[in-house]
Short mmCIF file of C-alpha atoms in Angstrom, two decimals:
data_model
loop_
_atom_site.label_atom_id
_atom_site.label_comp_id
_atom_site.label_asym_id
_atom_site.label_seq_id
_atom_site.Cartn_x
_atom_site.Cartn_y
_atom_site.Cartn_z
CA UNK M 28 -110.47 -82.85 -3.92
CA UNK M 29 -108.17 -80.33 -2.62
CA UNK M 30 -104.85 -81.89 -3.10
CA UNK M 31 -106.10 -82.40 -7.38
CA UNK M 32 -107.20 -78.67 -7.40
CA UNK M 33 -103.83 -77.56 -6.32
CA UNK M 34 -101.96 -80.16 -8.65
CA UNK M 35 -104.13 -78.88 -11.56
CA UNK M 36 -103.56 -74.90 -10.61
CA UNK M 37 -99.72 -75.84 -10.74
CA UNK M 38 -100.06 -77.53 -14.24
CA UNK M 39 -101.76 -74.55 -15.51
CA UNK M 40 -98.95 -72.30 -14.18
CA UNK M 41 -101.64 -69.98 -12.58
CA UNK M 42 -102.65 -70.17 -8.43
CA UNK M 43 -105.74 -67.96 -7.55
CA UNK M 44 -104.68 -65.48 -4.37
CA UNK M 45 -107.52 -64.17 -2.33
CA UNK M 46 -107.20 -61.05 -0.27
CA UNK M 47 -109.46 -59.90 2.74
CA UNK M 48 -108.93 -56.41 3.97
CA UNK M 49 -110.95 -55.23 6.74
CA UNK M 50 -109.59 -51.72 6.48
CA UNK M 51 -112.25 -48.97 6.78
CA UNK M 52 -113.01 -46.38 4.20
CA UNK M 53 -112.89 -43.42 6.83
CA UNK M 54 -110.76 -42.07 8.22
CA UNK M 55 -107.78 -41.08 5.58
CA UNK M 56 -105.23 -42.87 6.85
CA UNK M 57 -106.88 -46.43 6.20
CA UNK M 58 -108.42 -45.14 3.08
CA UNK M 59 -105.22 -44.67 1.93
CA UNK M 60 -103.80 -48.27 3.09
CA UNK M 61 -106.70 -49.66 1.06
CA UNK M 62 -105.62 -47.65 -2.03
CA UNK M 63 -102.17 -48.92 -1.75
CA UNK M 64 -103.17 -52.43 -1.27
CA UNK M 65 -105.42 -52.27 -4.25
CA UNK M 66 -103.06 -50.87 -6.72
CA UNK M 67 -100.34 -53.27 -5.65
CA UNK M 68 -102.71 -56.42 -5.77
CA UNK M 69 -104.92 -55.84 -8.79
CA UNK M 70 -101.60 -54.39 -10.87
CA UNK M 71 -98.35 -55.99 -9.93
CA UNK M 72 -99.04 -59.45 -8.20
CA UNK M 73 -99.66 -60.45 -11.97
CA UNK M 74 -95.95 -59.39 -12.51
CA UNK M 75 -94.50 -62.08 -10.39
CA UNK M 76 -93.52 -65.53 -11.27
CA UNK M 77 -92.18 -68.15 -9.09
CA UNK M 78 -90.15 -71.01 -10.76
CA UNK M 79 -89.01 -74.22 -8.30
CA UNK M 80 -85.08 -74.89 -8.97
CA UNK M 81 -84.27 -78.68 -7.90
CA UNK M 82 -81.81 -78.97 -5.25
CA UNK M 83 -80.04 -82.15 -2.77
CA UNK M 84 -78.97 -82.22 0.47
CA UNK M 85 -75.12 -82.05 -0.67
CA UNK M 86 -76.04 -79.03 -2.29
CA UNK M 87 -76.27 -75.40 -1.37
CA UNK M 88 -78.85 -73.74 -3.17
CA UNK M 89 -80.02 -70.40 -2.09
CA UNK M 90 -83.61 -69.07 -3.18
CA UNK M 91 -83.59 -65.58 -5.22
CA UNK M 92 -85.14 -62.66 -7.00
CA UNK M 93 -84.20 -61.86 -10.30
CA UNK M 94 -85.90 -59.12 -12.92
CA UNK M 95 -87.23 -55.54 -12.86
CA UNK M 96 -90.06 -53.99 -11.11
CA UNK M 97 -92.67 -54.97 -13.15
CA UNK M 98 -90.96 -58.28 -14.21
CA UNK M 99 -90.20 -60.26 -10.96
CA UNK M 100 -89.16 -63.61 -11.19
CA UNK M 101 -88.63 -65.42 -7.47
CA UNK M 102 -86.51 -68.91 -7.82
CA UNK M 103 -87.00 -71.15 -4.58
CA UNK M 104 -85.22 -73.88 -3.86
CA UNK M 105 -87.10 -77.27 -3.40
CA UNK M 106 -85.46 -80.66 -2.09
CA UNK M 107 -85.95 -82.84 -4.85
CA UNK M 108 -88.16 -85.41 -2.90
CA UNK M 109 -90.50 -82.58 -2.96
CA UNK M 110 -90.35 -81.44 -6.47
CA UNK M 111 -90.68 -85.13 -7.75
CA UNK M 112 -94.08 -85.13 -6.76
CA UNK M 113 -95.25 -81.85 -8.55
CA UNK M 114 -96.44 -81.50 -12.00
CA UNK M 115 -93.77 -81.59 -14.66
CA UNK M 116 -94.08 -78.49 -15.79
CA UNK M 117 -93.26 -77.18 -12.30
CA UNK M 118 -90.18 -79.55 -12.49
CA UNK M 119 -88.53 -78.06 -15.53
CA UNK M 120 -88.86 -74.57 -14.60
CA UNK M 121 -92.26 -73.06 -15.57
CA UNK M 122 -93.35 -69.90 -13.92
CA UNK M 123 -95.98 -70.39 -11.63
CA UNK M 124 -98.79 -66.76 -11.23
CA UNK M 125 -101.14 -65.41 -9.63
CA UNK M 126 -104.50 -64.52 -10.14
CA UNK M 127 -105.13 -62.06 -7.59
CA UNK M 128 -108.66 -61.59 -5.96
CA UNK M 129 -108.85 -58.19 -3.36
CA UNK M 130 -112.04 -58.01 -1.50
CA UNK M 131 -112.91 -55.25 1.76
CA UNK M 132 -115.21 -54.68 4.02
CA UNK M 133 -114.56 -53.03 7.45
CA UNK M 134 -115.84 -53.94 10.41
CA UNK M 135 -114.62 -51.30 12.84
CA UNK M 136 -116.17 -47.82 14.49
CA UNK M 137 -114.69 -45.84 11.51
CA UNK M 138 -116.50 -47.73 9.16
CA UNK M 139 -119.52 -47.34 11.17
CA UNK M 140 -118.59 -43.62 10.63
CA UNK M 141 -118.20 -44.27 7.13
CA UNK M 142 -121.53 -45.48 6.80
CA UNK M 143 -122.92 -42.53 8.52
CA UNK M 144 -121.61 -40.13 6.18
CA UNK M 145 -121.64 -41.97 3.30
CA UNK M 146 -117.88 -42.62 2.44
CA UNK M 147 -118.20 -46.15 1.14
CA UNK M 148 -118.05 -45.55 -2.13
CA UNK M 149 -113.95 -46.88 -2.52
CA UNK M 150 -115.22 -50.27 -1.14
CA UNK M 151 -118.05 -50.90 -3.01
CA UNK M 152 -116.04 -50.14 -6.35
CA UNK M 153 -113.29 -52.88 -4.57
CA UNK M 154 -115.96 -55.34 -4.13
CA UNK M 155 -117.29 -55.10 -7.32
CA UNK M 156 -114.46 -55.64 -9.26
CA UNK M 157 -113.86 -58.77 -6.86
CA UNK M 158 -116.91 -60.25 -7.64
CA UNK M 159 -116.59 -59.79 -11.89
CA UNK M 160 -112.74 -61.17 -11.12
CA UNK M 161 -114.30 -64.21 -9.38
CA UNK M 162 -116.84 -64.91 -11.70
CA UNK M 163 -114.50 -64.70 -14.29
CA UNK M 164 -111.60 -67.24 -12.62
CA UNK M 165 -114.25 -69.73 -12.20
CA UNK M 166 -115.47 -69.71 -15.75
CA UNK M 167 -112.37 -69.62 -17.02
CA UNK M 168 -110.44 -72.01 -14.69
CA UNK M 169 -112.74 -74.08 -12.76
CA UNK M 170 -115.71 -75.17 -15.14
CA UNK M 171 -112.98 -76.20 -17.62
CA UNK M 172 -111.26 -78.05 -14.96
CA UNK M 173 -114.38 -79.38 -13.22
CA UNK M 174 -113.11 -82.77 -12.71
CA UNK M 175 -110.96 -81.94 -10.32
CA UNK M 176 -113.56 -80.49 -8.45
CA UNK M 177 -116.11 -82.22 -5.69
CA UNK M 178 -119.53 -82.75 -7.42
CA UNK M 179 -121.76 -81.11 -4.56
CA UNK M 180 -118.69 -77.99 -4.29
CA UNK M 181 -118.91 -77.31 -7.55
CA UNK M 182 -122.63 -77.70 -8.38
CA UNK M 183 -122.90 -75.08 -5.28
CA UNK M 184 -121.09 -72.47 -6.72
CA UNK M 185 -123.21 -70.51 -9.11
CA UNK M 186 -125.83 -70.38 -5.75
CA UNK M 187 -122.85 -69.44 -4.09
CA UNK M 188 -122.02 -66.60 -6.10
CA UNK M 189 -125.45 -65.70 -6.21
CA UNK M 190 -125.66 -65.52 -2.43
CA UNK M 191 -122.44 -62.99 -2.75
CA UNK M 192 -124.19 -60.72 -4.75
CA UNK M 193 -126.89 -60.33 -2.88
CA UNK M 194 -125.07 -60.14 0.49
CA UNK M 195 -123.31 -57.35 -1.47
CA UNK M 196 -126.48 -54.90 -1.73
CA UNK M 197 -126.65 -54.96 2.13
CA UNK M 198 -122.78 -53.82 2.41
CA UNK M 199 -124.14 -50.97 0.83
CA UNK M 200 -126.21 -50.01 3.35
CA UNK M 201 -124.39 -51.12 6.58
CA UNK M 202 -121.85 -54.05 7.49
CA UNK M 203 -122.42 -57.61 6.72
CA UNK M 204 -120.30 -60.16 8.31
CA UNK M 205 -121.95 -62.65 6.13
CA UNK M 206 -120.23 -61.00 3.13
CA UNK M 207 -117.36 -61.82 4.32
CA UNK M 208 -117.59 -65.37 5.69
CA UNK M 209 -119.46 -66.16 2.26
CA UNK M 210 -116.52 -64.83 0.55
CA UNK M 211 -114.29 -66.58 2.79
CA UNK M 212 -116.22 -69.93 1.94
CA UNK M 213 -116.00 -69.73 -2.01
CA UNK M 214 -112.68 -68.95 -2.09
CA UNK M 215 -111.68 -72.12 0.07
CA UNK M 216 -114.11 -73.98 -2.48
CA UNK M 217 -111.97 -72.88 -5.54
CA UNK M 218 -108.79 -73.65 -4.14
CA UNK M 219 -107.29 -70.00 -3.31
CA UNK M 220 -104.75 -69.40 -1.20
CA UNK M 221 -106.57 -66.88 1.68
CA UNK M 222 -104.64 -63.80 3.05
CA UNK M 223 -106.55 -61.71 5.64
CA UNK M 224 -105.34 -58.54 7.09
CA UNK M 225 -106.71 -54.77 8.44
CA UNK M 226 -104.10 -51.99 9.50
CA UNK M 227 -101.34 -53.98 11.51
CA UNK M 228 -103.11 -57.68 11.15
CA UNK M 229 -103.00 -58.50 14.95
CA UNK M 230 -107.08 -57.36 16.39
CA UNK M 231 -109.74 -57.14 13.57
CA UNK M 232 -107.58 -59.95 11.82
CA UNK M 233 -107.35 -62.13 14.95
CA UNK M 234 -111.19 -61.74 15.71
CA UNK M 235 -111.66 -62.90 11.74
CA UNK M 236 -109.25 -65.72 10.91
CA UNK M 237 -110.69 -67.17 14.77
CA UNK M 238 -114.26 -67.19 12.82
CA UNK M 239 -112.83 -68.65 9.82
CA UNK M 240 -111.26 -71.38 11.68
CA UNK M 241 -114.60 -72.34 13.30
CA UNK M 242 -116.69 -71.95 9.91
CA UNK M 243 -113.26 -74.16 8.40
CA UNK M 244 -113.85 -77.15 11.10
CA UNK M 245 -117.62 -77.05 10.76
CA UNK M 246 -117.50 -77.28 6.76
CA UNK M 247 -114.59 -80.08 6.64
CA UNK M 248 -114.39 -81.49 10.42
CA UNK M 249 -118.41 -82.20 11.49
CA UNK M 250 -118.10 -79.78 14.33
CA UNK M 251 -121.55 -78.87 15.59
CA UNK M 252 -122.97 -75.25 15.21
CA UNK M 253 -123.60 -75.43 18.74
CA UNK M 254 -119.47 -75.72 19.37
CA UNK M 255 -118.57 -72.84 17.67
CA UNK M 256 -119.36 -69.99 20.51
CA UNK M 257 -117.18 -71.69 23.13
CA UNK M 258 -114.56 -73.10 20.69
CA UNK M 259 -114.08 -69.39 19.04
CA UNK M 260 -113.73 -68.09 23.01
CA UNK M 261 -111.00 -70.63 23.37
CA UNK M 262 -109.42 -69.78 20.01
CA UNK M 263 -109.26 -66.05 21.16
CA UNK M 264 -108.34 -66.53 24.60
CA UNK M 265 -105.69 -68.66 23.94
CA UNK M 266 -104.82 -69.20 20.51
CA UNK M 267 -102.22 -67.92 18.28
CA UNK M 268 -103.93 -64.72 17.95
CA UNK M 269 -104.08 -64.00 21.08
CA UNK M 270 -99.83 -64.97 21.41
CA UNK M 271 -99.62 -62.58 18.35
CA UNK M 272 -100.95 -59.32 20.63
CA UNK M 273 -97.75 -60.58 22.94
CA UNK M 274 -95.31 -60.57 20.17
CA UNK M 275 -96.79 -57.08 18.52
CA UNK M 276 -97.01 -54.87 22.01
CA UNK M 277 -95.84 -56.27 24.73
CA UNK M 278 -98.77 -57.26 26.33
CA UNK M 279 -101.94 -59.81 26.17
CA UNK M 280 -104.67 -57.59 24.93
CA UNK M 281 -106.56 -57.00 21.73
CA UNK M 282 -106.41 -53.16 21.16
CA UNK M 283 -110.12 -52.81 21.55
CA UNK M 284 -111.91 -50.32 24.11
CA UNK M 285 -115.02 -51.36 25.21
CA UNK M 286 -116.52 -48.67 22.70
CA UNK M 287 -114.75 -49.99 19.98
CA UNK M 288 -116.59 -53.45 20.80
CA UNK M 289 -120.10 -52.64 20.67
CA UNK M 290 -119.11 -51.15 17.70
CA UNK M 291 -117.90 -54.57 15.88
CA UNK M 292 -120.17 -57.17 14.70
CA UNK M 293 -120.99 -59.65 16.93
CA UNK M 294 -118.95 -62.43 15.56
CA UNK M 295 -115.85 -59.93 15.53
CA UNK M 296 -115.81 -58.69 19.08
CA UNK M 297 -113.35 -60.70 21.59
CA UNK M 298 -113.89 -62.14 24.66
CA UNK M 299 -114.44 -60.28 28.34
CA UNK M 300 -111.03 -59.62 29.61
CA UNK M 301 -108.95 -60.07 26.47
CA UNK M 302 -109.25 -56.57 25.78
CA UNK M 303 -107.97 -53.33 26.94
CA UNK M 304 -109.64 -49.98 27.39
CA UNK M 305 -108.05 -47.18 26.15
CA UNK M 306 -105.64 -48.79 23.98
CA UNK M 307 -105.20 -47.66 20.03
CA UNK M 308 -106.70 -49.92 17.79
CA UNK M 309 -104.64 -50.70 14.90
#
């Protein structure tokens, strides 16, 4: 049912874009990230539009940005092969947006901290407005295109969003991991494209788009519950994630200390000897 979700968000011009920060609410510097991310996603992701310009192989046709700051219009060129199998609309030029949907919750020491001394106010006013924006793109976009959808996906989702609320009152009181991955999960079930990312997107992301894969293989793939502790090793050992450490410092290590791990949620903390004590986590 994927592939007719995605046709139908491009006939209706609008793609919903999920973002999951893990940034923590304490100390300033990542408070102020999350601030920044916020105002840029909820304000101005609205104020771009992407149109697809045909192009051939005996052509050279160079994708562009054209507009102001708050009126952002980003051609790309598309071999026509491609284009010929989109929606018309696409095809002669309409401009595809987004429907942006920000969530946070951090998983780190800090927010531990945060918890402590009760500085989680700026995430529970984040996650909030997340959940009213997600109720409100699936009544508005996905009941009235509920053909598109699988039966059993879509007859899950008011439970679903039900679930998210309640997982919500326990981020108020300390971290829930199963915010997240339930987040995570309805967002795949709409059709969003997922961004995750914390302060440099190499350590807390790594440890949570490794999860997601697992929870992504067991939903769609059949893998067995029982798989997913010595699959997610292997996917943090020696998947891209752990390449990405490489290409960020130099050196094969998640910038955890072995404080920093106890500190993360189970699920988040990586594997013995992938790790380095002492570094800075970022």
């Amino acid at each position: 049912h994927r592939e007719l979700v995605f046709q139908q968000q491009l006939h209706d011009l609008l793609v919903p874009v999920m973002f999951e920060s893990l940034l923590s609410t304490h100390p300033r510097d990542e408070s102020g990230m999350l601030e920044d991310m916020q105002f840029v996603i909820q304000n101005h992701l609205q104020d771009i539009t992407v149109q697809l310009e045909r192009t051939s192989e005996d052509q050279v046709s160079i994708s562009r940005i054209t507009g102001t700051q708050f009126d952002i219009t980003v051609v790309v060129a598309v071999p026509e092969e491609v284009l010929d199998l989109l929606p018309q609309i696409v095809q002669n030029k309409g401009g595809i947006k987004f429907y942006p949907l920000f969530f946070t919750h951090g998983i780190n020491e800090q927010q531990t901290i945060a918890y402590k001394i009760g500085e989680t106010s700026q995430q529970d006013r984040i996650c909030e407005q997340f959940m009213d924006d997600l109720q409100s793109y699936i009544d508005n976009h996905v009941t009235p295109n509920m053909e598109c959808f699988d039966f059993a996906v879509y007859n899950n989702l008011v439970p679903s969003m039900e679930r998210l609320r309640n997982l919500y009152k326990d981020t108020k009181r300390s971290k829930c991991p199963d915010f997240i991955v339930q987040a995570e999960q309805i967002g795949r079930d709409v059709g969003c494209v997922r961004y995750t990312s914390c302060k440099s997107a190499k350590d807390r992301t790594g440890m949570s788009v490794t999860y997601e894969y697992c929870n992504i293989l067991c939903g769609q793939h059949e893998l067995d519950q029982e798989d997913v502790p010595p699959l997610l090793e292997q996917f943090r050992r020696d998947g891209t994630r752990y390449h990405n450490t490489f290409k960020n410092i130099g050196s094969y290590k998640y910038c955890f200390n072995k404080l920093q791990c106890k500190m993360l949620p189970s699920i988040y903390r990586p594997p013995p000897g992938t790790f380095g004590d002492g570094a800075q986590q970022t």
